[in-house]
Short mmCIF file of C-alpha atoms in Angstrom, two decimals:
data_model
loop_
_atom_site.label_atom_id
_atom_site.label_comp_id
_atom_site.label_asym_id
_atom_site.label_seq_id
_atom_site.Cartn_x
_atom_site.Cartn_y
_atom_site.Cartn_z
CA UNK A 1049 -32.52 62.16 -9.27
CA UNK A 1050 -33.07 60.03 -12.40
CA UNK A 1051 -36.39 58.36 -12.48
CA UNK A 1052 -37.01 55.16 -12.92
CA UNK A 1053 -39.04 51.90 -13.12
CA UNK A 1054 -38.53 50.26 -9.70
CA UNK A 1055 -41.19 47.28 -8.69
CA UNK A 1056 -41.59 47.31 -5.05
CA UNK A 1057 -43.10 45.68 -2.08
CA UNK A 1058 -45.19 48.12 0.19
CA UNK A 1059 -46.75 47.43 3.51
CA UNK A 1060 -48.29 49.13 5.86
CA UNK A 1061 -46.01 47.94 8.56
CA UNK A 1062 -42.97 46.92 8.92
CA UNK A 1063 -41.92 45.47 12.06
CA UNK A 1064 -39.68 42.51 10.61
CA UNK A 1065 -38.96 39.31 7.74
CA UNK A 1066 -41.65 37.58 8.77
CA UNK A 1067 -43.89 35.45 6.49
CA UNK A 1068 -45.90 38.48 5.53
CA UNK A 1069 -43.61 40.29 4.56
CA UNK A 1070 -42.72 38.10 1.63
CA UNK A 1071 -46.43 37.88 0.61
CA UNK A 1072 -46.97 39.93 -2.77
CA UNK A 1073 -48.23 43.36 -2.55
CA UNK A 1074 -49.36 45.40 -5.79
CA UNK A 1075 -46.39 47.48 -7.40
CA UNK A 1076 -46.05 50.37 -7.38
CA UNK A 1077 -44.33 53.23 -9.69
CA UNK A 1078 -41.96 55.50 -7.81
CA UNK A 1079 -38.27 57.14 -8.14
CA UNK A 1080 -35.24 55.55 -7.35
CA UNK A 1081 -34.78 58.28 -4.01
CA UNK A 1082 -37.85 57.60 -2.64
CA UNK A 1083 -37.00 53.30 -3.49
CA UNK A 1084 -33.91 53.70 -1.29
CA UNK A 1085 -35.60 56.53 0.65
CA UNK A 1086 -36.29 54.93 3.97
CA UNK A 1087 -35.61 51.72 5.85
CA UNK A 1088 -39.08 49.98 5.15
CA UNK A 1089 -38.72 50.79 1.58
CA UNK A 1090 -35.07 49.60 1.73
CA UNK A 1091 -35.77 46.61 3.26
CA UNK A 1092 -38.54 45.79 0.52
CA UNK A 1093 -36.48 46.33 -2.01
CA UNK A 1094 -34.39 43.32 -0.72
CA UNK A 1095 -37.10 40.96 -0.02
CA UNK A 1096 -38.39 41.66 -3.68
CA UNK A 1097 -34.77 40.44 -5.17
CA UNK A 1098 -35.49 36.92 -3.16
CA UNK A 1099 -39.30 37.20 -4.56
CA UNK A 1100 -37.92 37.41 -8.63
CA UNK A 1101 -36.22 34.49 -8.31
CA UNK A 1102 -39.34 32.25 -6.72
CA UNK A 1103 -41.26 32.75 -9.83
CA UNK A 1104 -43.05 29.68 -11.59
CA UNK A 1105 -40.61 29.39 -14.36
CA UNK A 1106 -37.63 29.73 -12.23
CA UNK A 1107 -36.98 28.66 -8.69
CA UNK A 1108 -40.90 28.39 -7.47
CA UNK A 1109 -39.83 24.93 -8.97
CA UNK A 1110 -39.25 24.96 -12.53
CA UNK A 1111 -35.62 24.98 -12.24
CA UNK A 1112 -35.05 21.68 -10.19
CA UNK A 1113 -37.78 19.68 -12.58
CA UNK A 1114 -36.08 21.39 -15.69
CA UNK A 1115 -33.00 19.74 -14.44
CA UNK A 1116 -34.03 16.48 -13.40
CA UNK A 1117 -36.40 16.06 -16.88
CA UNK A 1118 -32.78 16.25 -18.43
CA UNK A 1119 -31.46 13.21 -15.64
CA UNK A 1120 -33.23 9.81 -16.15
CA UNK A 1121 -35.16 9.49 -12.90
CA UNK A 1122 -38.60 10.50 -14.15
CA UNK A 1123 -41.21 9.71 -17.06
CA UNK A 1124 -43.15 12.35 -18.43
CA UNK A 1125 -47.02 10.33 -18.59
CA UNK A 1126 -49.22 13.35 -19.91
CA UNK A 1127 -46.27 14.18 -22.95
CA UNK A 1128 -47.89 17.41 -22.46
CA UNK A 1129 -45.85 20.25 -24.24
CA UNK A 1130 -46.45 23.02 -21.45
CA UNK A 1131 -45.18 20.56 -19.17
CA UNK A 1132 -41.24 20.51 -20.52
CA UNK A 1133 -41.68 17.70 -23.01
CA UNK A 1134 -39.16 18.97 -25.46
CA UNK A 1135 -36.55 19.03 -22.36
CA UNK A 1136 -37.68 15.70 -21.59
CA UNK A 1137 -37.19 13.91 -24.44
CA UNK A 1138 -34.31 16.17 -25.95
CA UNK A 1139 -36.12 17.88 -28.48
CA UNK A 1140 -35.58 21.44 -27.39
CA UNK A 1141 -35.40 24.66 -30.00
CA UNK A 1142 -34.36 28.08 -29.00
CA UNK A 1143 -38.11 29.19 -29.50
CA UNK A 1144 -39.21 26.45 -26.89
CA UNK A 1145 -40.80 27.52 -24.18
CA UNK A 1146 -38.94 26.56 -21.41
CA UNK A 1147 -35.85 28.30 -23.23
CA UNK A 1148 -37.46 31.02 -23.01
CA UNK A 1149 -38.90 31.79 -19.96
CA UNK A 1150 -36.15 30.23 -17.87
CA UNK A 1151 -34.01 32.79 -18.88
CA UNK A 1152 -36.18 35.92 -19.07
CA UNK A 1153 -36.72 35.46 -14.88
CA UNK A 1154 -33.40 34.82 -14.44
CA UNK A 1155 -32.16 37.61 -15.92
CA UNK A 1156 -35.41 39.82 -14.68
CA UNK A 1157 -34.07 38.41 -11.41
CA UNK A 1158 -30.11 39.67 -11.82
CA UNK A 1159 -31.59 43.00 -13.22
CA UNK A 1160 -33.61 43.18 -9.79
CA UNK A 1161 -30.19 42.41 -7.67
CA UNK A 1162 -28.26 45.05 -9.93
CA UNK A 1163 -31.11 47.83 -9.20
CA UNK A 1164 -30.90 47.29 -5.55
CA UNK A 1165 -27.45 46.81 -5.60
CA UNK A 1166 -26.86 50.14 -7.02
CA UNK A 1167 -29.65 52.03 -5.20
CA UNK A 1168 -27.59 51.03 -1.61
CA UNK A 1169 -24.99 52.54 -3.16
CA UNK A 1170 -26.51 56.41 -3.24
CA UNK A 1171 -28.62 55.97 0.15
CA UNK A 1172 -27.03 57.25 2.86
CA UNK A 1173 -30.65 56.18 5.48
CA UNK A 1174 -29.05 52.82 6.59
CA UNK A 1175 -25.75 52.32 8.77
CA UNK A 1176 -22.74 51.09 5.90
CA UNK A 1177 -22.78 47.52 8.01
CA UNK A 1178 -26.07 47.07 6.97
CA UNK A 1179 -25.81 48.50 3.64
CA UNK A 1180 -23.15 46.20 3.16
CA UNK A 1181 -24.71 42.69 4.16
CA UNK A 1182 -28.00 43.86 1.83
CA UNK A 1183 -25.75 44.14 -0.86
CA UNK A 1184 -24.40 40.91 -0.38
CA UNK A 1185 -27.59 39.37 -0.34
CA UNK A 1186 -27.61 41.01 -3.70
CA UNK A 1187 -24.73 39.36 -5.05
CA UNK A 1188 -25.57 36.20 -3.74
CA UNK A 1189 -28.77 36.10 -5.41
CA UNK A 1190 -27.15 37.39 -8.80
CA UNK A 1191 -24.61 34.73 -8.05
CA UNK A 1192 -26.92 31.77 -7.99
CA UNK A 1193 -29.11 32.65 -10.93
CA UNK A 1194 -25.82 33.19 -13.65
CA UNK A 1195 -24.94 29.94 -11.75
CA UNK A 1196 -28.06 28.56 -12.59
CA UNK A 1197 -28.11 29.40 -16.54
CA UNK A 1198 -24.21 28.49 -17.41
CA UNK A 1199 -25.44 25.33 -16.92
CA UNK A 1200 -28.18 25.01 -19.15
CA UNK A 1201 -27.06 26.89 -21.67
CA UNK A 1202 -22.92 27.00 -21.52
CA UNK A 1203 -20.66 23.69 -22.39
CA UNK A 1204 -19.57 22.39 -18.93
CA UNK A 1205 -16.58 23.81 -17.51
CA UNK A 1206 -13.97 20.49 -18.07
CA UNK A 1207 -14.82 21.52 -21.82
CA UNK A 1208 -11.93 23.45 -22.32
CA UNK A 1209 -11.40 23.86 -18.86
CA UNK A 1210 -13.77 27.03 -19.26
CA UNK A 1211 -12.80 28.21 -22.50
CA UNK A 1212 -16.25 27.82 -24.19
CA UNK A 1213 -18.91 30.44 -24.57
CA UNK A 1214 -20.76 30.97 -21.77
CA UNK A 1215 -23.82 33.48 -21.06
CA UNK A 1216 -23.49 37.26 -21.15
CA UNK A 1217 -22.85 38.44 -17.71
CA UNK A 1218 -24.90 41.70 -16.82
CA UNK A 1219 -23.30 43.48 -13.74
CA UNK A 1220 -25.41 46.88 -14.10
CA UNK A 1221 -28.62 47.80 -13.62
CA UNK A 1222 -30.33 47.92 -17.18
CA UNK A 1223 -32.25 51.03 -16.96
CA UNK A 1224 -33.41 51.39 -20.84
CA UNK A 1225 -31.01 50.46 -23.69
CA UNK A 1226 -27.85 48.50 -23.03
CA UNK A 1227 -28.80 45.20 -24.19
CA UNK A 1228 -25.94 43.97 -26.52
CA UNK A 1229 -23.77 42.15 -24.49
CA UNK A 1230 -22.10 39.29 -25.47
CA UNK A 1231 -21.48 36.17 -23.93
CA UNK A 1232 -18.69 35.78 -21.80
CA UNK A 1233 -16.45 32.73 -21.61
CA UNK A 1234 -17.28 29.78 -19.10
CA UNK A 1235 -14.21 30.46 -16.69
CA UNK A 1236 -15.29 34.17 -16.98
CA UNK A 1237 -18.85 33.70 -15.50
CA UNK A 1238 -17.24 30.63 -13.02
CA UNK A 1239 -14.85 33.34 -11.55
CA UNK A 1240 -17.68 36.56 -11.86
CA UNK A 1241 -19.67 34.08 -10.16
CA UNK A 1242 -17.26 33.27 -7.14
CA UNK A 1243 -16.43 37.06 -6.98
CA UNK A 1244 -19.88 37.90 -5.79
CA UNK A 1245 -19.70 34.68 -2.85
CA UNK A 1246 -17.05 35.91 -1.53
CA UNK A 1247 -18.52 39.38 -1.68
CA UNK A 1248 -21.49 37.97 -0.12
CA UNK A 1249 -19.73 35.81 2.41
CA UNK A 1250 -17.61 38.51 3.56
CA UNK A 1251 -20.94 41.09 3.99
CA UNK A 1252 -23.55 38.93 4.84
CA UNK A 1253 -24.49 37.79 8.80
CA UNK A 1254 -23.64 35.33 10.72
CA UNK A 1255 -27.04 34.65 11.58
CA UNK A 1256 -31.02 35.87 11.35
CA UNK A 1257 -32.65 36.33 14.82
CA UNK A 1258 -35.25 33.41 13.94
CA UNK A 1259 -35.22 29.95 11.84
CA UNK A 1260 -37.54 31.35 9.30
CA UNK A 1261 -34.96 34.43 8.29
CA UNK A 1262 -32.45 31.96 8.91
CA UNK A 1263 -34.12 29.60 5.57
CA UNK A 1264 -35.14 32.41 3.39
CA UNK A 1265 -32.87 34.90 3.59
CA UNK A 1266 -28.91 34.13 2.54
CA UNK A 1267 -26.01 34.58 5.52
CA UNK A 1268 -22.49 33.75 5.82
CA UNK A 1269 -22.68 30.18 5.33
CA UNK A 1270 -25.32 29.74 2.77
CA UNK A 1271 -22.75 31.52 0.63
CA UNK A 1272 -19.90 29.00 1.72
CA UNK A 1273 -22.85 26.55 0.56
CA UNK A 1274 -23.33 27.75 -2.76
CA UNK A 1275 -19.31 27.76 -2.88
CA UNK A 1276 -19.26 23.97 -2.71
CA UNK A 1277 -21.43 23.26 -4.94
CA UNK A 1278 -19.48 25.98 -8.24
CA UNK A 1279 -16.20 24.75 -7.24
CA UNK A 1280 -17.99 21.21 -7.36
CA UNK A 1281 -18.79 21.82 -11.05
CA UNK A 1282 -15.88 23.28 -11.52
CA UNK A 1283 -14.08 20.21 -10.67
CA UNK A 1284 -12.02 22.21 -7.97
CA UNK A 1285 -12.15 19.50 -5.52
CA UNK A 1286 -9.19 21.18 -2.73
CA UNK A 1287 -11.44 24.20 -3.47
CA UNK A 1288 -14.54 22.40 -2.66
CA UNK A 1289 -12.88 20.71 0.67
CA UNK A 1290 -11.80 24.11 1.98
CA UNK A 1291 -15.19 25.80 1.48
CA UNK A 1292 -17.17 22.79 2.99
CA UNK A 1293 -14.71 22.66 5.98
CA UNK A 1294 -15.93 26.18 6.90
CA UNK A 1295 -19.52 24.53 8.17
CA UNK A 1296 -18.30 20.73 8.72
CA UNK A 1297 -16.56 19.47 11.60
CA UNK A 1298 -14.47 16.85 11.07
CA UNK A 1299 -16.00 14.09 13.11
CA UNK A 1300 -19.63 13.36 13.36
CA UNK A 1301 -21.94 14.22 14.34
CA UNK A 1302 -21.30 16.77 11.46
CA UNK A 1303 -22.59 20.46 11.66
CA UNK A 1304 -21.67 23.75 11.22
CA UNK A 1305 -19.20 24.98 14.10
CA UNK A 1306 -20.15 29.05 13.75
CA UNK A 1307 -22.97 30.77 12.09
CA UNK A 1308 -26.35 29.21 11.73
CA UNK A 1309 -25.83 25.32 13.20
CA UNK A 1310 -27.05 23.37 9.91
CA UNK A 1311 -26.81 19.64 10.64
CA UNK A 1312 -29.05 17.36 9.61
CA UNK A 1313 -32.08 16.68 11.20
CA UNK A 1314 -32.98 13.50 12.85
CA UNK A 1315 -36.31 12.76 10.57
CA UNK A 1316 -35.67 13.21 6.31
CA UNK A 1317 -39.80 13.70 6.59
CA UNK A 1318 -39.52 16.41 8.89
CA UNK A 1319 -37.10 18.52 6.26
CA UNK A 1320 -40.02 18.67 3.68
CA UNK A 1321 -42.45 19.82 6.45
CA UNK A 1322 -43.73 22.69 7.92
CA UNK A 1323 -42.41 24.85 9.21
CA UNK A 1324 -39.75 23.73 6.46
CA UNK A 1325 -36.77 25.76 8.67
CA UNK A 1326 -35.02 23.48 10.48
CA UNK A 1327 -31.20 23.76 10.04
CA UNK A 1328 -30.83 21.17 7.42
CA UNK A 1329 -32.72 23.62 5.56
CA UNK A 1330 -29.56 26.11 4.80
CA UNK A 1331 -31.79 28.20 1.68
CA UNK A 1332 -35.21 27.68 0.65
CA UNK A 1333 -37.78 29.81 -1.10
CA UNK A 1334 -40.78 30.37 0.92
CA UNK A 1335 -44.67 29.99 -0.44
CA UNK A 1336 -47.82 31.09 1.62
CA UNK A 1337 -51.47 30.70 0.10
CA UNK A 1338 -51.60 34.08 -0.82
CA UNK A 1339 -48.05 33.64 -2.78
CA UNK A 1340 -48.41 30.45 -4.67
CA UNK A 1341 -46.67 30.04 -7.86
CA UNK A 1342 -46.47 26.48 -9.61
CA UNK A 1343 -44.32 24.58 -7.33
CA UNK A 1344 -42.52 21.63 -7.65
CA UNK A 1345 -45.33 19.28 -6.57
CA UNK A 1346 -47.85 20.33 -9.56
CA UNK A 1347 -45.21 18.01 -11.69
CA UNK A 1348 -44.40 15.40 -9.01
CA UNK A 1349 -47.91 14.78 -7.87
CA UNK A 1350 -50.79 12.58 -9.33
CA UNK A 1351 -54.48 14.19 -9.47
CA UNK A 1352 -55.84 15.58 -7.44
CA UNK A 1353 -52.46 17.04 -5.22
CA UNK A 1354 -50.78 17.66 -9.01
CA UNK A 1355 -51.12 17.26 -12.62
CA UNK A 1356 -49.64 13.98 -13.03
CA UNK A 1357 -47.15 14.67 -15.36
CA UNK A 1358 -44.18 13.28 -14.29
CA UNK A 1359 -44.03 9.57 -12.73
CA UNK A 1360 -40.41 8.15 -11.30
CA UNK A 1361 -38.89 5.90 -14.00
CA UNK A 1362 -39.20 2.41 -12.45
CA UNK A 1363 -35.63 1.94 -14.63
CA UNK A 1364 -34.46 5.11 -12.33
CA UNK A 1365 -32.81 4.59 -8.60
CA UNK A 1366 -35.59 3.28 -7.66
CA UNK A 1367 -34.92 0.37 -8.64
CA UNK A 1368 -32.07 0.02 -6.88
CA UNK A 1369 -31.24 -3.18 -4.70
CA UNK A 1370 -29.56 -0.81 -2.34
CA UNK A 1371 -31.68 1.01 -1.48
CA UNK A 1372 -33.54 -0.65 1.09
CA UNK A 1373 -37.12 -0.68 1.60
CA UNK A 1374 -36.59 -0.26 5.23
CA UNK A 1375 -34.70 3.29 3.90
CA UNK A 1376 -37.30 6.48 5.60
CA UNK A 1377 -36.68 7.95 2.11
CA UNK A 1378 -38.87 5.47 0.27
CA UNK A 1379 -41.79 6.57 2.06
CA UNK A 1380 -41.84 9.49 -0.36
CA UNK A 1381 -42.29 7.43 -3.53
CA UNK A 1382 -45.50 6.65 -3.65
CA UNK A 1383 -47.87 4.25 -5.55
CA UNK A 1384 -50.74 5.81 -7.78
CA UNK A 1385 -52.49 3.84 -10.34
CA UNK A 1386 -49.72 2.42 -12.15
CA UNK A 1387 -47.34 4.82 -11.36
CA UNK A 1388 -44.73 5.83 -8.66
CA UNK A 1389 -44.96 9.29 -7.64
CA UNK A 1390 -42.27 11.40 -5.36
CA UNK A 1391 -43.82 13.56 -2.87
CA UNK A 1392 -41.26 15.26 -1.07
CA UNK A 1393 -43.47 18.55 -1.80
CA UNK A 1394 -47.11 16.85 -1.39
CA UNK A 1395 -48.81 20.34 -3.22
CA UNK A 1396 -52.22 20.71 -1.12
CA UNK A 1397 -54.25 21.76 -3.85
CA UNK A 1398 -55.71 24.43 -2.39
CA UNK A 1399 -52.51 26.23 -1.31
CA UNK A 1400 -49.26 25.39 -2.89
CA UNK A 1401 -47.69 26.19 0.26
CA UNK A 1402 -44.23 23.99 0.19
CA UNK A 1403 -41.23 25.56 0.30
CA UNK A 1404 -38.73 25.42 -2.89
CA UNK A 1405 -35.64 23.17 -1.94
CA UNK A 1406 -32.31 25.32 -2.69
CA UNK A 1407 -29.52 23.79 -0.57
CA UNK A 1408 -29.49 21.50 2.22
CA UNK A 1409 -27.10 20.09 4.50
CA UNK A 1410 -27.25 17.07 3.18
CA UNK A 1411 -25.73 17.99 -0.35
CA UNK A 1412 -22.53 19.69 1.59
CA UNK A 1413 -21.82 16.50 3.45
CA UNK A 1414 -22.00 14.94 0.19
CA UNK A 1415 -20.14 16.97 -1.77
CA UNK A 1416 -17.15 17.14 0.45
CA UNK A 1417 -17.58 13.12 0.57
CA UNK A 1418 -16.85 12.93 -3.08
CA UNK A 1419 -14.21 15.64 -3.18
CA UNK A 1420 -12.43 13.80 -0.32
CA UNK A 1421 -12.31 11.05 -2.77
CA UNK A 1422 -11.59 12.82 -5.99
CA UNK A 1423 -8.44 14.80 -4.48
CA UNK A 1424 -6.61 11.88 -2.58
CA UNK A 1425 -7.65 9.28 -5.46
CA UNK A 1426 -8.48 6.60 -2.05
CA UNK A 1427 -10.80 5.11 -0.39
CA UNK A 1428 -10.78 8.14 2.20
CA UNK A 1429 -12.15 7.33 5.97
CA UNK A 1430 -14.11 10.77 6.56
CA UNK A 1431 -15.23 10.45 2.88
CA UNK A 1432 -17.14 7.17 4.46
CA UNK A 1433 -18.08 8.63 7.69
CA UNK A 1434 -19.63 11.76 5.66
CA UNK A 1435 -21.39 9.19 3.29
CA UNK A 1436 -22.44 7.05 6.55
CA UNK A 1437 -23.99 10.24 8.65
CA UNK A 1438 -26.38 10.21 5.25
CA UNK A 1439 -27.19 6.90 5.02
CA UNK A 1440 -27.74 5.83 8.38
CA UNK A 1441 -30.12 9.11 9.27
CA UNK A 1442 -32.83 6.87 6.93
CA UNK A 1443 -31.62 3.77 6.71
CA UNK A 1444 -29.26 2.88 10.11
CA UNK A 1445 -28.86 -0.44 9.26
CA UNK A 1446 -26.36 0.41 6.45
CA UNK A 1447 -22.97 0.80 7.62
CA UNK A 1448 -20.03 1.90 5.09
CA UNK A 1449 -16.32 0.44 6.37
CA UNK A 1450 -13.02 0.61 3.77
CA UNK A 1451 -13.70 -2.74 3.54
CA UNK A 1452 -16.82 -1.94 1.71
CA UNK A 1453 -14.99 -0.33 -0.81
CA UNK A 1454 -12.31 -2.17 -3.61
CA UNK A 1455 -11.27 0.64 -4.23
CA UNK A 1456 -11.64 4.85 -4.64
CA UNK A 1457 -13.84 4.39 -7.97
CA UNK A 1458 -16.55 1.97 -5.65
CA UNK A 1459 -16.54 4.42 -3.29
CA UNK A 1460 -17.33 7.06 -5.74
CA UNK A 1461 -20.03 5.12 -6.97
CA UNK A 1462 -21.17 4.83 -3.79
CA UNK A 1463 -21.68 8.42 -3.18
CA UNK A 1464 -23.19 8.66 -6.37
CA UNK A 1465 -25.69 6.36 -5.53
CA UNK A 1466 -26.50 8.37 -2.23
CA UNK A 1467 -26.71 11.57 -4.22
CA UNK A 1468 -29.23 10.09 -6.45
CA UNK A 1469 -31.49 8.70 -3.53
CA UNK A 1470 -31.06 11.56 -1.35
CA UNK A 1471 -31.12 14.64 -3.47
CA UNK A 1472 -33.85 13.22 -5.85
CA UNK A 1473 -36.69 15.46 -7.41
CA UNK A 1474 -34.27 18.56 -6.13
CA UNK A 1475 -32.47 19.28 -9.31
CA UNK A 1476 -29.22 17.74 -9.44
CA UNK A 1477 -29.42 14.37 -11.68
CA UNK A 1478 -28.36 16.09 -15.19
CA UNK A 1479 -25.86 18.30 -13.39
CA UNK A 1480 -23.91 15.48 -11.72
CA UNK A 1481 -23.98 13.91 -15.40
CA UNK A 1482 -22.89 17.38 -17.27
CA UNK A 1483 -20.19 17.83 -14.23
CA UNK A 1484 -18.51 14.39 -14.84
CA UNK A 1485 -18.66 14.43 -18.44
CA UNK A 1486 -21.20 11.82 -18.46
CA UNK A 1487 -23.85 11.16 -21.38
CA UNK A 1488 -27.47 12.11 -20.67
CA UNK A 1489 -29.22 8.71 -20.33
CA UNK A 1490 -32.63 7.49 -21.85
CA UNK A 1491 -35.82 7.17 -20.95
CA UNK A 1492 -38.99 6.03 -22.04
CA UNK A 1493 -39.60 7.39 -25.72
CA UNK A 1494 -36.60 9.83 -24.62
CA UNK A 1495 -32.83 8.66 -26.40
CA UNK A 1496 -29.44 9.02 -24.82
CA UNK A 1497 -27.64 11.98 -25.23
CA UNK A 1498 -23.96 11.62 -25.68
CA UNK A 1499 -21.21 14.57 -24.51
CA UNK A 1500 -20.89 16.03 -27.83
CA UNK A 1501 -24.92 16.32 -29.09
CA UNK A 1502 -25.76 19.85 -29.53
CA UNK A 1503 -28.80 18.81 -27.29
CA UNK A 1504 -26.11 18.39 -24.61
CA UNK A 1505 -26.78 21.73 -22.96
CA UNK A 1506 -29.78 24.15 -24.06
CA UNK A 1507 -29.72 26.63 -26.84
CA UNK A 1508 -29.70 30.40 -26.10
CA UNK A 1509 -33.35 31.57 -26.48
CA UNK A 1510 -34.66 33.21 -29.86
CA UNK A 1511 -35.84 36.26 -27.63
CA UNK A 1512 -32.24 37.33 -26.60
CA UNK A 1513 -30.95 36.90 -29.98
CA UNK A 1514 -33.70 39.33 -31.11
CA UNK A 1515 -32.32 41.94 -28.93
CA UNK A 1516 -29.26 41.34 -27.96
CA UNK A 1517 -27.04 41.26 -31.64
CA UNK A 1518 -23.87 40.72 -29.94
CA UNK A 1519 -25.07 36.99 -28.57
CA UNK A 1520 -24.62 34.09 -30.54
CA UNK A 1521 -26.26 30.70 -30.69
CA UNK A 1522 -24.50 27.64 -29.74
CA UNK A 1523 -23.53 25.30 -32.17
CA UNK A 1524 -26.01 23.16 -33.84
CA UNK A 1525 -28.75 25.17 -33.42
#
């Protein structure tokens, strides 16, 4: 069989998918046949796909940090170019580091998933059901990467109903050459993302045998959860409701009735504390002392726990009078010096072992809450119940009723506030503003960016244009 270079994780003994199996081990070059030649090596290929996604410049932290820096909740205290200054102040060029490194790592992870998917098609050493499960994991991770890319480098779905240029869809393993792929439309990219997630939902397991794997590997409910986010970005609220109803009961206490029993944790602080495997954490990337890239904590924390790059904006959501001082989520906001810092990911200086948050159940409840209102254009009772579930977990003294809102827009405004509070620092602020066609607000010395400004989306990186003659730049760059 043709030899290709595969980066695999080899272990002297593999008993299960425990924490050891996710720690990095020196790469080895082997043939494709050997890489998929026995069950242990195949499992290492699967775990390697997750490692490819959780790099320093992607889902270890920079992906969510970059999305937050485009919003208005954080300042840039150090004005450090290496800490996303150009992203924060909307002065990006095609040669900026974050523009090129995010693209590089996302497509490397996509290629890793494609290699594994294709390698599994030719192996006969594992049962077909397990093969389909592993391929479902590959398709989920590919979808996550494509979704992250199209959200940064392409116009939002509302602009032309997906007709604008998206990103190159790389659906086959790159084994040398084949670089010249044109950009698909935004609609085509979203269609492929949903095709991958539907495949994943169909073939992934209902659950794993332990809480660690239920959090750090994807299962049916993980695919469903991500679909609610994708459909929300498209403005397809009927589909958000349809997907969310699979994993959210109709009445409180809201939970997933099948598969992994996702539900809100009684304590918000416990969600961001070891062992990080509560049912609220639908999907997170695990890190250990031996597997510690640059995570979100280094940006959001002051010295000695971080580098002191990005304190909270005093004019941002922390200034909202409705966010009570007794709200448990306020405990994440800690004063150090003259600035307030987000401490969801405390980052011990000697051990960057905070998990990388990707999907939480509270997001799903808020996705559904918003979709119900937008679909019905009314002050919808279930939407209020979902909003209350998230708010009252941390602030039991606040109770919203139908009388709290004069109309549907009032309720939508409150849901938006709740998203800003609940999901602060997790990469949602610019995502929410772009999907709703809102300007990116100024902060500090950074200007407000209108929806037709070239900086509303990222440029295609120069590194891609140099090797892909079919790829064109975003207008204005």
